[in-house]
XYZ file of C-alpha atoms in Angstrom:
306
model
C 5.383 4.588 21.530
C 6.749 1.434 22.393
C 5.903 0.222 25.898
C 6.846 -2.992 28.064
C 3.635 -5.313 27.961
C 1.972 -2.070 26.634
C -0.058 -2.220 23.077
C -0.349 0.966 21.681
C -3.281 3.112 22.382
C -4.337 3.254 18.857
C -3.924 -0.602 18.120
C -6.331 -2.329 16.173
C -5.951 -6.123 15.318
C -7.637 -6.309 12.660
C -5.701 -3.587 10.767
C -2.452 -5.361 11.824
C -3.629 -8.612 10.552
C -5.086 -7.339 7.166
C -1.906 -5.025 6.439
C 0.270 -8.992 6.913
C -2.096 -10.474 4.238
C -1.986 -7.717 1.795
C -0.639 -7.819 -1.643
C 1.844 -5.416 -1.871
C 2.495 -3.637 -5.375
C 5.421 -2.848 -6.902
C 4.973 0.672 -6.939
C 4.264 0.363 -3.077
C 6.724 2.199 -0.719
C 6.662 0.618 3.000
C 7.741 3.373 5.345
C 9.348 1.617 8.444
C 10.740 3.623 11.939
C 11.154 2.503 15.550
C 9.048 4.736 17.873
C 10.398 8.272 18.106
C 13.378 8.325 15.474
C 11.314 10.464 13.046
C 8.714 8.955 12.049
C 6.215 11.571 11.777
C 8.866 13.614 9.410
C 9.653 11.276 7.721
C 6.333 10.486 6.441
C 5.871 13.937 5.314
C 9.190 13.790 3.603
C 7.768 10.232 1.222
C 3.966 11.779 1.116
C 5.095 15.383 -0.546
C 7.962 13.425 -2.128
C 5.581 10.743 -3.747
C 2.319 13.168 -4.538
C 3.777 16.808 -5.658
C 3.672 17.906 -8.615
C 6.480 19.113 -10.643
C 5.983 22.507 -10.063
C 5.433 21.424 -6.166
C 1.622 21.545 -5.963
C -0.102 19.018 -3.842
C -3.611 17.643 -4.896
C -7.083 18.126 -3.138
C -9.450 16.376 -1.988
C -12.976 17.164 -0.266
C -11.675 13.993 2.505
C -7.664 14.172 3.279
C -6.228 11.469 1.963
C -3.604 9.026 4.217
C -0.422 10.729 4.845
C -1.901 13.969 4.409
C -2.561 14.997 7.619
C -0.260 12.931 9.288
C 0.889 9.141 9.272
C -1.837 6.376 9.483
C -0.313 3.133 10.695
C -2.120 0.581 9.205
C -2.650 -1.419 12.755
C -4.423 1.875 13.936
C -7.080 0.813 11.026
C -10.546 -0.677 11.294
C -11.171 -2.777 7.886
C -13.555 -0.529 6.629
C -14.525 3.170 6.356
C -18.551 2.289 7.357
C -16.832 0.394 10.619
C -15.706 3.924 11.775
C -18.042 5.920 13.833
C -19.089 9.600 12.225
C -17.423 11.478 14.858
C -13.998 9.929 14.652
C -13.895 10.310 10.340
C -11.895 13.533 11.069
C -8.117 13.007 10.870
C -7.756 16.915 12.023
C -8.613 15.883 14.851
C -8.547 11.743 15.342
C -5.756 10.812 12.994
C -5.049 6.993 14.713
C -8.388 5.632 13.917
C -9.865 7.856 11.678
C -8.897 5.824 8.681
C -9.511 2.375 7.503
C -7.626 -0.362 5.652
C -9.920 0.355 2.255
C -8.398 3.525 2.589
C -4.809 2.837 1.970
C -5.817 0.180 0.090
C -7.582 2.720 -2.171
C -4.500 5.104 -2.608
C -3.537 6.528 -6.114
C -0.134 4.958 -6.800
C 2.574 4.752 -5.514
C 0.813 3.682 -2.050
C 2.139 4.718 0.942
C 2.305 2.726 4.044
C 4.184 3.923 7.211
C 4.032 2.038 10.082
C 6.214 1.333 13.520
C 5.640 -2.362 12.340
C 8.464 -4.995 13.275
C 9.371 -6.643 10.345
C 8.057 -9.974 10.824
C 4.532 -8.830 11.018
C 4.900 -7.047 7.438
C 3.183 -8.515 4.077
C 5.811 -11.228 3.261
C 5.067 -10.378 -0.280
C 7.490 -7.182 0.334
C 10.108 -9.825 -0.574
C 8.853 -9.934 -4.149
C 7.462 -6.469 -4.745
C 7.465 -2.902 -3.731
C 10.085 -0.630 -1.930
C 11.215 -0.278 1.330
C 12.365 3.047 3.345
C 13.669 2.878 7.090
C 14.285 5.987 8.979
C 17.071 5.708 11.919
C 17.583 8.176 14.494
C 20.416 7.643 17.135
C 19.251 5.835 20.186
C 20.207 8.096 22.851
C 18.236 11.459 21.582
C 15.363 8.629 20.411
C 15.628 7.504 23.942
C 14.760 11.144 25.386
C 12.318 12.116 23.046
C 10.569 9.092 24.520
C 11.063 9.436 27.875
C 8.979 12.934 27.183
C 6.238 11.306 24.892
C 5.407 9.487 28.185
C 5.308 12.466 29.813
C 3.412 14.133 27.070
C 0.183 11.826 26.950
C 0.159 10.386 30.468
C -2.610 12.254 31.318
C -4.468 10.827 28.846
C -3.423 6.959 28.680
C -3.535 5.231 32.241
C -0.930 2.419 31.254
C 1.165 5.165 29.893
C 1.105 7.576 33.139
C 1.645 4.164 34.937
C 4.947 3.411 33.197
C 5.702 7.636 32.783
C 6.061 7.423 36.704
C 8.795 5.046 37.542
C 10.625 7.456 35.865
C 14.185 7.891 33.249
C 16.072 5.376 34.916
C 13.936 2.325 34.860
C 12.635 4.000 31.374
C 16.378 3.621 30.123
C 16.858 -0.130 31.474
C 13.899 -0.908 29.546
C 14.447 0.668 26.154
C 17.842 -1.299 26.279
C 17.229 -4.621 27.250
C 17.048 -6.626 24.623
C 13.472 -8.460 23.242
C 14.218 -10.677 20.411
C 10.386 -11.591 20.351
C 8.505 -9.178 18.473
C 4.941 -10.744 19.744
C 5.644 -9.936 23.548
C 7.443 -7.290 25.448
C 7.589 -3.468 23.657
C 4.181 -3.873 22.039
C 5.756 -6.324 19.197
C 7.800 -3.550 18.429
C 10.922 -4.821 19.866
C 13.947 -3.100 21.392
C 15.280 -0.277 19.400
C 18.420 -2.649 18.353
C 16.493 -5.977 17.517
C 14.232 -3.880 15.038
C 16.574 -2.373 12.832
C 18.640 -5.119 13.390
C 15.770 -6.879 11.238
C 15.291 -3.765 9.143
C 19.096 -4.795 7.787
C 18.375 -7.727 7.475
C 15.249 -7.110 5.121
C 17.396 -4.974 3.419
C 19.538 -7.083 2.439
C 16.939 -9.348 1.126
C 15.197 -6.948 -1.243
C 18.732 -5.247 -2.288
C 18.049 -1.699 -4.285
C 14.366 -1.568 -3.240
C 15.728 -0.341 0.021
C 17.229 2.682 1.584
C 17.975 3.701 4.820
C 17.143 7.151 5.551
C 19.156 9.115 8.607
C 17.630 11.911 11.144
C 20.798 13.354 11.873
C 22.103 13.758 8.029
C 17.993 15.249 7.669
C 19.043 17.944 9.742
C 22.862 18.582 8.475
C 21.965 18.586 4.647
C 18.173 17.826 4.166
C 18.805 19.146 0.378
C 21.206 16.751 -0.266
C 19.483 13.438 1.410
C 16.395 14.094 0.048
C 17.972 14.013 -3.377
C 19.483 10.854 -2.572
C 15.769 9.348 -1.450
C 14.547 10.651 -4.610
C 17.126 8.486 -6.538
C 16.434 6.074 -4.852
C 12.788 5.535 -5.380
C 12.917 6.914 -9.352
C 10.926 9.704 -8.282
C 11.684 12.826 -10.269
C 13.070 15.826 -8.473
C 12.812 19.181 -10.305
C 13.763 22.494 -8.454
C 10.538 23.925 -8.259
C 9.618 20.799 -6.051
C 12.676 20.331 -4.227
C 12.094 24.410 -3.153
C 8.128 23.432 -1.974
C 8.880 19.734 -0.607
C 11.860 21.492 1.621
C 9.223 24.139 2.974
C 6.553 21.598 3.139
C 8.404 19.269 5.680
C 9.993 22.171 7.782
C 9.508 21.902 11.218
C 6.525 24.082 12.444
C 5.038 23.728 9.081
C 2.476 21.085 9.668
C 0.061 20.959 12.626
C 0.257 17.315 13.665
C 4.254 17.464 13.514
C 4.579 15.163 17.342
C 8.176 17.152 17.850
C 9.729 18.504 21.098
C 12.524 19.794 19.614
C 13.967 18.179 16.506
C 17.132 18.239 17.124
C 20.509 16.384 17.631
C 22.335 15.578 20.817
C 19.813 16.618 23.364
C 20.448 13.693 25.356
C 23.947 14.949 26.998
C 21.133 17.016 29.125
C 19.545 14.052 30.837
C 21.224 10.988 32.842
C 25.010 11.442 33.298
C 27.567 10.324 30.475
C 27.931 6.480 32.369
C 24.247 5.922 30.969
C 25.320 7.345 27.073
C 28.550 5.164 27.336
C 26.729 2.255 28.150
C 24.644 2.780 25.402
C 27.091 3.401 22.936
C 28.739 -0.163 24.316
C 24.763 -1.692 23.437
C 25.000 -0.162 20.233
C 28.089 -1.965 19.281
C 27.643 -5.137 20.576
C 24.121 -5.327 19.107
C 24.235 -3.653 16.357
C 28.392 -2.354 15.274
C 28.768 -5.350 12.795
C 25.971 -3.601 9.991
C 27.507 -1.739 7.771
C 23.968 -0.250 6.719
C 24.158 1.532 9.690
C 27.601 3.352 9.224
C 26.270 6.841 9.452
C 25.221 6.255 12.845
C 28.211 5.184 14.010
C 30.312 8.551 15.344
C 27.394 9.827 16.999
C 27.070 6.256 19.198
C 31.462 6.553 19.653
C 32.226 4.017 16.941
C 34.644 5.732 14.791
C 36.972 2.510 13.521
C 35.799 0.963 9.973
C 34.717 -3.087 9.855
């Protein structure tokens, strides 16, 4: 979760800086997501979609390996797997810091990396090699899922109860100010329109070796868009693993899915339609001019075409 002046719980420097300097491969595929517009689904959407089996069988292991469980960002890593202490190996029950760098180093091709990362702290050798996926949610329902991950693991995080108590309104003048500086406020995460403003802008650098991946066309024809992902990365999509992937990455189906509810629109039943109008007029100022984000573009009340 993105916070004002907040790192993340599970931050680790030295992850963050050895995921920058790595060499990424061409069969790589760079997972990228603000906080709360599905990451967590996403990533089980690329890790069954990059390691079943035709017939939609996953391999074992004795030690899950990253992305099975859950996501590992790579800035939750220590460097290596002796720098973890015994009790927190166990990623069904520690997944942010249960994992080290050597381990996603040390993934069977294609690696998977999935990370909340803004893109100017990513390898730069993305630019030459590998693939890149973003997942984009709109703002408003990623807004409220938010607002209740504060709520959600206040208890546990002091900083986070701190900011959970001033409350949705100063929570919502926060998530849309704007913070073009990825190294200082939101954790070097950004606001939720500088990053994927970036994320097009990437994009457009590496041309076919990126897609852009929607939560709300997920949920209206998951079938279809997954299909299209598949195409995308050249990863072959029989029936027999379309039918498991689709049961694989249904909600409920895996334990460490973070969800409240998963679904669309929920934010008409918080703040007052002022607040959703002003962020529709954020959306278009900021953000209205990228094509790349088209799909996004009813559901934030821009219905004209460029």
């Amino acid at each position: 979760m993105a916070l004002p002046g907040i790192l993340p719980p599970y931050f680790n420097k030295e992850g963050a800086d050895a995921f920058k300097q790595m060499e990424i491969r061409e069969s790589d595929v760079v997972f990228l997501s603000y906080p709360k517009c599905g990451i967590t689904w996403g990533n089980h959407i690329l890790y069954g979609l990059l390691r079943m089996a035709p017939d939609g069988t996953l391999p074992t292991a004795a030690f899950p390996p990253p992305g099975e469980v859950s996501q590992v960002y790579p800035d939750s890593c220590a460097l290596k797997v002796d720098d973890i202490a015994p009790e927190r190996r166990n990623p069904h029950k520690v997944v942010m810091g249960s994992y080290a760098i050597e381990d996603l180093i040390n993934q069977p091709a294609p690696r998977l990396f999935t990370s909340h990362i803004r893109v100017p702290n990513l390898p730069p050798s993305l630019n030459k090699r590998g693939r890149l996926v973003v997942m984009v949610r709109n703002p408003k329902d990623a807004f409220i899922s938010a607002h209740f991950f504060l709520k959600r693991f206040s208890e546990r995080y002091p900083k986070v109860q701190e900011v959970s108590n001033k409350g949705i309104e100063w929570q919502y003048n926060q998530y849309v100010a704007v913070d073009d500086d990825a190294s200082t406020n939101f954790s070097g995460n950004g606001d939720y329109f500088s990053y994927y403003r970036d994320c097009v802008g990437l994009a457009r650098l590496l041309g076919d070796r990126a897609t852009f991946v929607f939560y709300e066309r997920l949920l209206v024809d998951f079938e279809g868009e997954i299909r299209r992902l598949a195409r995308s990365l050249n990863v072959p999509l029989p029936p027999a693993k379309l039918e498991a992937l689709t049961k694989y990455c249904a909600f409920g189906a895996r334990p460490f899915f973070t969800l409240r509810k998963g679904v669309s629109g929920d934010h008409v039943n918080y703040l007052t339609p002022v607040h959703w109008r002003r962020m529709d007029v954020y959306f278009a100022r900021r953000l209205g001019d990228l094509p790349e984000l088209q799909p996004l573009w009813e559901s934030v009340g821009m219905k004209a075409k460029l």
